[in-house]
mmCIF file with all atom_site columns, C-alpha atoms in Angstrom:
data_model
loop_
_atom_site.group_PDB
_atom_site.id
_atom_site.type_symbol
_atom_site.label_atom_id
_atom_site.label_alt_id
_atom_site.label_comp_id
_atom_site.label_asym_id
_atom_site.label_entity_id
_atom_site.label_seq_id
_atom_site.pdbx_PDB_ins_code
_atom_site.Cartn_x
_atom_site.Cartn_y
_atom_site.Cartn_z
_atom_site.occupancy
_atom_site.B_iso_or_equiv
_atom_site.pdbx_formal_charge
_atom_site.auth_seq_id
_atom_site.auth_comp_id
_atom_site.auth_asym_id
_atom_site.auth_atom_id
_atom_site.pdbx_PDB_model_num
ATOM 1   C CA . MET A 1 1   ? 64.855 -41.480 -6.953  1.00 0.00 ? 1   MET A CA 1
ATOM 2   C CA . SER A 1 2   ? 65.988 -37.891 -7.671  1.00 0.00 ? 2   SER A CA 1
ATOM 3   C CA . PHE A 1 3   ? 65.012 -35.761 -10.802 1.00 0.00 ? 3   PHE A CA 1
ATOM 4   C CA . LYS A 1 4   ? 67.467 -33.142 -12.157 1.00 0.00 ? 4   LYS A CA 1
ATOM 5   C CA . GLY A 1 5   ? 65.690 -29.588 -11.099 1.00 0.00 ? 5   GLY A CA 1
ATOM 6   C CA . SER A 1 6   ? 63.205 -31.367 -8.991  1.00 0.00 ? 6   SER A CA 1
ATOM 7   C CA . GLN A 1 7   ? 63.757 -28.441 -5.831  1.00 0.00 ? 7   GLN A CA 1
ATOM 8   C CA . ALA A 1 8   ? 60.477 -26.634 -5.055  1.00 0.00 ? 8   ALA A CA 1
ATOM 9   C CA . GLU A 1 9   ? 58.929 -24.678 -7.757  1.00 0.00 ? 9   GLU A CA 1
ATOM 10  C CA . SER A 1 10  ? 58.193 -21.341 -6.855  1.00 0.00 ? 10  SER A CA 1
ATOM 11  C CA . PHE A 1 11  ? 54.350 -19.585 -7.700  1.00 0.00 ? 11  PHE A CA 1
ATOM 12  C CA . SER A 1 12  ? 55.459 -17.884 -10.424 1.00 0.00 ? 12  SER A CA 1
ATOM 13  C CA . HIS A 1 13  ? 57.290 -20.879 -12.301 1.00 0.00 ? 13  HIS A CA 1
ATOM 14  C CA . LYS A 1 14  ? 54.487 -23.216 -11.602 1.00 0.00 ? 14  LYS A CA 1
ATOM 15  C CA . ALA A 1 15  ? 52.100 -19.967 -13.316 1.00 0.00 ? 15  ALA A CA 1
ATOM 16  C CA . ILE A 1 16  ? 54.324 -19.924 -16.206 1.00 0.00 ? 16  ILE A CA 1
ATOM 17  C CA . LYS A 1 17  ? 55.005 -23.222 -16.485 1.00 0.00 ? 17  LYS A CA 1
ATOM 18  C CA . ARG A 1 18  ? 50.747 -24.120 -17.033 1.00 0.00 ? 18  ARG A CA 1
ATOM 19  C CA . LEU A 1 19  ? 50.152 -21.142 -18.477 1.00 0.00 ? 19  LEU A CA 1
ATOM 20  C CA . VAL A 1 20  ? 52.505 -21.748 -21.662 1.00 0.00 ? 20  VAL A CA 1
ATOM 21  C CA . PHE A 1 21  ? 51.347 -25.637 -21.352 1.00 0.00 ? 21  PHE A CA 1
ATOM 22  C CA . LYS A 1 22  ? 47.955 -23.786 -22.145 1.00 0.00 ? 22  LYS A CA 1
ATOM 23  C CA . TYR A 1 23  ? 49.319 -20.976 -24.714 1.00 0.00 ? 23  TYR A CA 1
ATOM 24  C CA . ILE A 1 24  ? 50.621 -23.906 -26.659 1.00 0.00 ? 24  ILE A CA 1
ATOM 25  C CA . THR A 1 25  ? 48.016 -26.218 -26.414 1.00 0.00 ? 25  THR A CA 1
ATOM 26  C CA . SER A 1 26  ? 45.514 -23.576 -27.696 1.00 0.00 ? 26  SER A CA 1
ATOM 27  C CA . ASN A 1 27  ? 47.554 -22.238 -30.812 1.00 0.00 ? 27  ASN A CA 1
ATOM 28  C CA . CYS A 1 28  ? 49.307 -25.444 -32.277 1.00 0.00 ? 28  CYS A CA 1
ATOM 29  C CA . HIS A 1 29  ? 47.091 -27.918 -33.825 1.00 0.00 ? 29  HIS A CA 1
ATOM 30  C CA . ASP A 1 30  ? 50.090 -29.831 -34.505 1.00 0.00 ? 30  ASP A CA 1
ATOM 31  C CA . ILE A 1 31  ? 50.477 -31.476 -31.150 1.00 0.00 ? 31  ILE A CA 1
ATOM 32  C CA . ARG A 1 32  ? 49.990 -35.160 -30.984 1.00 0.00 ? 32  ARG A CA 1
ATOM 33  C CA . GLU A 1 33  ? 50.636 -35.436 -27.050 1.00 0.00 ? 33  GLU A CA 1
ATOM 34  C CA . SER A 1 34  ? 51.099 -33.002 -24.434 1.00 0.00 ? 34  SER A CA 1
ATOM 35  C CA . SER A 1 35  ? 51.949 -33.237 -20.740 1.00 0.00 ? 35  SER A CA 1
ATOM 36  C CA . LEU A 1 36  ? 52.277 -30.624 -18.204 1.00 0.00 ? 36  LEU A CA 1
ATOM 37  C CA . GLU A 1 37  ? 55.429 -32.331 -16.470 1.00 0.00 ? 37  GLU A CA 1
ATOM 38  C CA . LYS A 1 38  ? 57.207 -35.482 -18.332 1.00 0.00 ? 38  LYS A CA 1
ATOM 39  C CA . HIS A 1 39  ? 59.461 -37.120 -16.307 1.00 0.00 ? 39  HIS A CA 1
ATOM 40  C CA . PHE A 1 40  ? 62.550 -39.150 -18.036 1.00 0.00 ? 40  PHE A CA 1
ATOM 41  C CA . ALA A 1 41  ? 65.187 -41.180 -16.444 1.00 0.00 ? 41  ALA A CA 1
ATOM 42  C CA . THR A 1 42  ? 66.773 -38.502 -14.878 1.00 0.00 ? 42  THR A CA 1
ATOM 43  C CA . ILE A 1 43  ? 65.132 -35.391 -15.922 1.00 0.00 ? 43  ILE A CA 1
ATOM 44  C CA . ARG A 1 44  ? 62.342 -33.763 -15.740 1.00 0.00 ? 44  ARG A CA 1
ATOM 45  C CA . ALA A 1 45  ? 60.857 -31.946 -18.659 1.00 0.00 ? 45  ALA A CA 1
ATOM 46  C CA . ASP A 1 46  ? 57.668 -28.838 -17.395 1.00 0.00 ? 46  ASP A CA 1
ATOM 47  C CA . VAL A 1 47  ? 56.039 -28.835 -20.280 1.00 0.00 ? 47  VAL A CA 1
ATOM 48  C CA . TYR A 1 48  ? 56.268 -31.580 -22.959 1.00 0.00 ? 48  TYR A CA 1
ATOM 49  C CA . PHE A 1 49  ? 54.765 -32.201 -26.420 1.00 0.00 ? 49  PHE A CA 1
ATOM 50  C CA . LYS A 1 50  ? 54.572 -35.262 -29.599 1.00 0.00 ? 50  LYS A CA 1
ATOM 51  C CA . LEU A 1 51  ? 54.411 -33.490 -33.110 1.00 0.00 ? 51  LEU A CA 1
ATOM 52  C CA . HIS A 1 52  ? 52.433 -35.495 -35.442 1.00 0.00 ? 52  HIS A CA 1
ATOM 53  C CA . SER A 1 53  ? 55.707 -35.964 -37.607 1.00 0.00 ? 53  SER A CA 1
ATOM 54  C CA . GLY A 1 54  ? 56.619 -38.109 -34.441 1.00 0.00 ? 54  GLY A CA 1
ATOM 55  C CA . GLN A 1 55  ? 59.553 -34.989 -32.890 1.00 0.00 ? 55  GLN A CA 1
ATOM 56  C CA . GLU A 1 56  ? 59.434 -34.619 -29.147 1.00 0.00 ? 56  GLU A CA 1
ATOM 57  C CA . VAL A 1 57  ? 59.269 -31.696 -27.485 1.00 0.00 ? 57  VAL A CA 1
ATOM 58  C CA . ALA A 1 58  ? 60.384 -30.322 -23.948 1.00 0.00 ? 58  ALA A CA 1
ATOM 59  C CA . VAL A 1 59  ? 59.534 -27.275 -22.875 1.00 0.00 ? 59  VAL A CA 1
ATOM 60  C CA . GLU A 1 60  ? 61.776 -25.501 -19.673 1.00 0.00 ? 60  GLU A CA 1
ATOM 61  C CA . ILE A 1 61  ? 60.888 -22.994 -17.991 1.00 0.00 ? 61  ILE A CA 1
ATOM 62  C CA . GLN A 1 62  ? 63.612 -20.656 -16.521 1.00 0.00 ? 62  GLN A CA 1
ATOM 63  C CA . ASN A 1 63  ? 62.510 -18.303 -13.549 1.00 0.00 ? 63  ASN A CA 1
ATOM 64  C CA . SER A 1 64  ? 65.681 -18.853 -11.098 1.00 0.00 ? 64  SER A CA 1
ATOM 65  C CA . TYR A 1 65  ? 69.017 -18.176 -11.631 1.00 0.00 ? 65  TYR A CA 1
ATOM 66  C CA . ILE A 1 66  ? 70.372 -20.870 -13.632 1.00 0.00 ? 66  ILE A CA 1
ATOM 67  C CA . THR A 1 67  ? 74.290 -21.757 -14.768 1.00 0.00 ? 67  THR A CA 1
ATOM 68  C CA . VAL A 1 68  ? 75.170 -22.196 -18.562 1.00 0.00 ? 68  VAL A CA 1
ATOM 69  C CA . LYS A 1 69  ? 76.661 -25.861 -16.903 1.00 0.00 ? 69  LYS A CA 1
ATOM 70  C CA . GLU A 1 70  ? 73.136 -26.837 -15.352 1.00 0.00 ? 70  GLU A CA 1
ATOM 71  C CA . ILE A 1 71  ? 71.755 -25.307 -19.269 1.00 0.00 ? 71  ILE A CA 1
ATOM 72  C CA . ILE A 1 72  ? 74.249 -27.413 -20.806 1.00 0.00 ? 72  ILE A CA 1
ATOM 73  C CA . ASP A 1 73  ? 73.929 -30.527 -19.059 1.00 0.00 ? 73  ASP A CA 1
ATOM 74  C CA . ARG A 1 74  ? 70.101 -30.081 -19.312 1.00 0.00 ? 74  ARG A CA 1
ATOM 75  C CA . SER A 1 75  ? 70.057 -29.827 -22.710 1.00 0.00 ? 75  SER A CA 1
ATOM 76  C CA . SER A 1 76  ? 72.317 -32.492 -23.513 1.00 0.00 ? 76  SER A CA 1
ATOM 77  C CA . ASP A 1 77  ? 70.523 -34.798 -21.727 1.00 0.00 ? 77  ASP A CA 1
ATOM 78  C CA . TYR A 1 78  ? 67.436 -34.239 -23.906 1.00 0.00 ? 78  TYR A CA 1
ATOM 79  C CA . THR A 1 79  ? 69.600 -34.675 -27.059 1.00 0.00 ? 79  THR A CA 1
ATOM 80  C CA . LYS A 1 80  ? 70.879 -37.602 -26.061 1.00 0.00 ? 80  LYS A CA 1
ATOM 81  C CA . LYS A 1 81  ? 67.296 -38.853 -25.997 1.00 0.00 ? 81  LYS A CA 1
ATOM 82  C CA . GLY A 1 82  ? 66.433 -37.649 -29.231 1.00 0.00 ? 82  GLY A CA 1
ATOM 83  C CA . ILE A 1 83  ? 64.153 -34.482 -27.451 1.00 0.00 ? 83  ILE A CA 1
ATOM 84  C CA . PHE A 1 84  ? 64.320 -30.514 -28.872 1.00 0.00 ? 84  PHE A CA 1
ATOM 85  C CA . VAL A 1 85  ? 64.235 -28.724 -25.730 1.00 0.00 ? 85  VAL A CA 1
ATOM 86  C CA . LEU A 1 86  ? 63.315 -25.319 -26.344 1.00 0.00 ? 86  LEU A CA 1
ATOM 87  C CA . TRP A 1 87  ? 64.072 -22.807 -23.174 1.00 0.00 ? 87  TRP A CA 1
ATOM 88  C CA . ILE A 1 88  ? 62.181 -20.109 -22.156 1.00 0.00 ? 88  ILE A CA 1
ATOM 89  C CA . LEU A 1 89  ? 62.926 -17.403 -19.712 1.00 0.00 ? 89  LEU A CA 1
ATOM 90  C CA . ASN A 1 90  ? 60.984 -15.288 -17.125 1.00 0.00 ? 90  ASN A CA 1
ATOM 91  C CA . GLY A 1 91  ? 61.512 -12.081 -18.631 1.00 0.00 ? 91  GLY A CA 1
ATOM 92  C CA . LYS A 1 92  ? 60.767 -10.548 -15.115 1.00 0.00 ? 92  LYS A CA 1
ATOM 93  C CA . GLY A 1 93  ? 62.750 -13.322 -13.525 1.00 0.00 ? 93  GLY A CA 1
ATOM 94  C CA . ASN A 1 94  ? 66.539 -14.053 -11.935 1.00 0.00 ? 94  ASN A CA 1
ATOM 95  C CA . ALA A 1 95  ? 67.274 -15.870 -15.126 1.00 0.00 ? 95  ALA A CA 1
ATOM 96  C CA . VAL A 1 96  ? 67.942 -13.084 -16.633 1.00 0.00 ? 96  VAL A CA 1
ATOM 97  C CA . GLY A 1 97  ? 70.382 -9.947  -16.580 1.00 0.00 ? 97  GLY A CA 1
ATOM 98  C CA . SER A 1 98  ? 67.164 -7.288  -16.429 1.00 0.00 ? 98  SER A CA 1
ATOM 99  C CA . LEU A 1 99  ? 63.878 -7.374  -17.635 1.00 0.00 ? 99  LEU A CA 1
ATOM 100 C CA . LYS A 1 100 ? 62.513 -8.310  -20.443 1.00 0.00 ? 100 LYS A CA 1
ATOM 101 C CA . ASP A 1 101 ? 60.164 -6.667  -22.539 1.00 0.00 ? 101 ASP A CA 1
ATOM 102 C CA . PRO A 1 102 ? 58.732 -7.585  -26.388 1.00 0.00 ? 102 PRO A CA 1
ATOM 103 C CA . ARG A 1 103 ? 59.875 -3.971  -27.693 1.00 0.00 ? 103 ARG A CA 1
ATOM 104 C CA . ASP A 1 104 ? 63.149 -4.242  -26.511 1.00 0.00 ? 104 ASP A CA 1
ATOM 105 C CA . GLU A 1 105 ? 65.908 -4.148  -28.670 1.00 0.00 ? 105 GLU A CA 1
ATOM 106 C CA . LYS A 1 106 ? 69.528 -3.045  -27.844 1.00 0.00 ? 106 LYS A CA 1
ATOM 107 C CA . SER A 1 107 ? 71.151 -1.971  -24.489 1.00 0.00 ? 107 SER A CA 1
ATOM 108 C CA . ILE A 1 108 ? 69.434 -4.582  -22.692 1.00 0.00 ? 108 ILE A CA 1
ATOM 109 C CA . LYS A 1 109 ? 71.928 -6.346  -20.120 1.00 0.00 ? 109 LYS A CA 1
ATOM 110 C CA . ILE A 1 110 ? 72.007 -10.143 -20.133 1.00 0.00 ? 110 ILE A CA 1
ATOM 111 C CA . SER A 1 111 ? 73.281 -13.017 -18.482 1.00 0.00 ? 111 SER A CA 1
ATOM 112 C CA . PRO A 1 112 ? 75.638 -15.702 -19.078 1.00 0.00 ? 112 PRO A CA 1
ATOM 113 C CA . ALA A 1 113 ? 72.304 -17.918 -19.731 1.00 0.00 ? 113 ALA A CA 1
ATOM 114 C CA . GLU A 1 114 ? 70.991 -15.887 -21.709 1.00 0.00 ? 114 GLU A CA 1
ATOM 115 C CA . GLN A 1 115 ? 74.503 -15.705 -23.738 1.00 0.00 ? 115 GLN A CA 1
ATOM 116 C CA . PHE A 1 116 ? 74.798 -18.767 -23.809 1.00 0.00 ? 116 PHE A CA 1
ATOM 117 C CA . LEU A 1 117 ? 70.999 -19.536 -25.468 1.00 0.00 ? 117 LEU A CA 1
ATOM 118 C CA . HIS A 1 118 ? 71.435 -16.276 -27.391 1.00 0.00 ? 118 HIS A CA 1
ATOM 119 C CA . THR A 1 119 ? 74.020 -18.642 -28.652 1.00 0.00 ? 119 THR A CA 1
ATOM 120 C CA . PHE A 1 120 ? 72.129 -22.756 -28.664 1.00 0.00 ? 120 PHE A CA 1
ATOM 121 C CA . TYR A 1 121 ? 69.378 -20.346 -30.477 1.00 0.00 ? 121 TYR A CA 1
ATOM 122 C CA . GLY A 1 122 ? 71.290 -18.792 -33.495 1.00 0.00 ? 122 GLY A CA 1
ATOM 123 C CA . GLY A 1 123 ? 70.398 -14.996 -32.279 1.00 0.00 ? 123 GLY A CA 1
ATOM 124 C CA . ARG A 1 124 ? 67.302 -15.517 -30.260 1.00 0.00 ? 124 ARG A CA 1
ATOM 125 C CA . VAL A 1 125 ? 66.405 -15.701 -26.670 1.00 0.00 ? 125 VAL A CA 1
ATOM 126 C CA . TYR A 1 126 ? 62.549 -16.956 -25.610 1.00 0.00 ? 126 TYR A CA 1
ATOM 127 C CA . TYR A 1 127 ? 60.882 -15.142 -23.083 1.00 0.00 ? 127 TYR A CA 1
ATOM 128 C CA . VAL A 1 128 ? 57.665 -15.129 -21.235 1.00 0.00 ? 128 VAL A CA 1
ATOM 129 C CA . ASN A 1 129 ? 56.624 -12.246 -18.568 1.00 0.00 ? 129 ASN A CA 1
ATOM 130 C CA . LEU A 1 130 ? 53.911 -13.541 -15.921 1.00 0.00 ? 130 LEU A CA 1
ATOM 131 C CA . ASN A 1 131 ? 52.118 -10.129 -14.953 1.00 0.00 ? 131 ASN A CA 1
ATOM 132 C CA . GLN A 1 132 ? 50.319 -9.482  -12.099 1.00 0.00 ? 132 GLN A CA 1
ATOM 133 C CA . TYR A 1 133 ? 47.152 -6.825  -12.310 1.00 0.00 ? 133 TYR A CA 1
ATOM 134 C CA . PHE A 1 134 ? 45.213 -6.647  -8.688  1.00 0.00 ? 134 PHE A CA 1
ATOM 135 C CA . HIS A 1 135 ? 44.672 -10.345 -7.956  1.00 0.00 ? 135 HIS A CA 1
ATOM 136 C CA . LYS A 1 136 ? 44.803 -11.691 -12.035 1.00 0.00 ? 136 LYS A CA 1
ATOM 137 C CA . LYS A 1 137 ? 48.008 -13.078 -13.457 1.00 0.00 ? 137 LYS A CA 1
ATOM 138 C CA . THR A 1 138 ? 48.824 -13.310 -16.866 1.00 0.00 ? 138 THR A CA 1
ATOM 139 C CA . LEU A 1 139 ? 51.418 -14.235 -19.699 1.00 0.00 ? 139 LEU A CA 1
ATOM 140 C CA . SER A 1 140 ? 52.523 -12.588 -22.464 1.00 0.00 ? 140 SER A CA 1
ATOM 141 C CA . PRO A 1 141 ? 52.783 -14.689 -24.534 1.00 0.00 ? 141 PRO A CA 1
ATOM 142 C CA . PRO A 1 142 ? 55.856 -15.583 -26.024 1.00 0.00 ? 142 PRO A CA 1
ATOM 143 C CA . PHE A 1 143 ? 58.761 -13.167 -27.377 1.00 0.00 ? 143 PHE A CA 1
ATOM 144 C CA . ALA A 1 144 ? 61.286 -13.253 -28.935 1.00 0.00 ? 144 ALA A CA 1
ATOM 145 C CA . LEU A 1 145 ? 65.037 -11.412 -28.277 1.00 0.00 ? 145 LEU A CA 1
ATOM 146 C CA . HIS A 1 146 ? 67.283 -11.192 -30.467 1.00 0.00 ? 146 HIS A CA 1
ATOM 147 C CA . PHE A 1 147 ? 70.753 -9.460  -29.247 1.00 0.00 ? 147 PHE A CA 1
ATOM 148 C CA . SER A 1 148 ? 73.677 -7.994  -30.262 1.00 0.00 ? 148 SER A CA 1
ATOM 149 C CA . PRO A 1 149 ? 76.794 -7.282  -28.819 1.00 0.00 ? 149 PRO A CA 1
ATOM 150 C CA . SER A 1 150 ? 76.871 -4.131  -27.522 1.00 0.00 ? 150 SER A CA 1
ATOM 151 C CA . ASN A 1 151 ? 80.541 -1.996  -28.336 1.00 0.00 ? 151 ASN A CA 1
#
C-alpha cells in the first residue's frame, strides 16, 4: 500500500517531526492519545494526537516544496475523517518563499503554499525552525506570522 507523502523524508523533516511531537506532548496537558506518525487509509500524519474532548488533530510538517493542490487534497482527506489538520512549515525549508523568523513582520516573500495557508488559517501561518549549532540541533518554539498583502 502506498501512502500519500510517503517518499523518503529528509533529515530536517524527521528532526522537526520528532521535536514538534516532543514539544506538543510536553506543553499540552489536554492530550489523551498521541503518536509520532499515524496511518489512515490513504494518508499518514507526521504527528497525531487526540484531545480529551475527542477531537483528533493531525500535524503535517512541511519542509519541502508543496503545491496548493497537494495541501488542499491532504487537508480534505483529513476533514472527511473528522480530523483537524495543522500545517507547520519549516521556516528555513523549501516550502517557504524566504527564510522565516519569529521577528519577521513585513516585506517577506511568501510561497503560493504559504499564501494558501494564510487564507486557510485566517491570517496566520505556522512555522518552526531547525537550528544547528555545531553538532547540536534545536527546534525553535512554533511561531505564527501574520501576512498582509504588500502594495
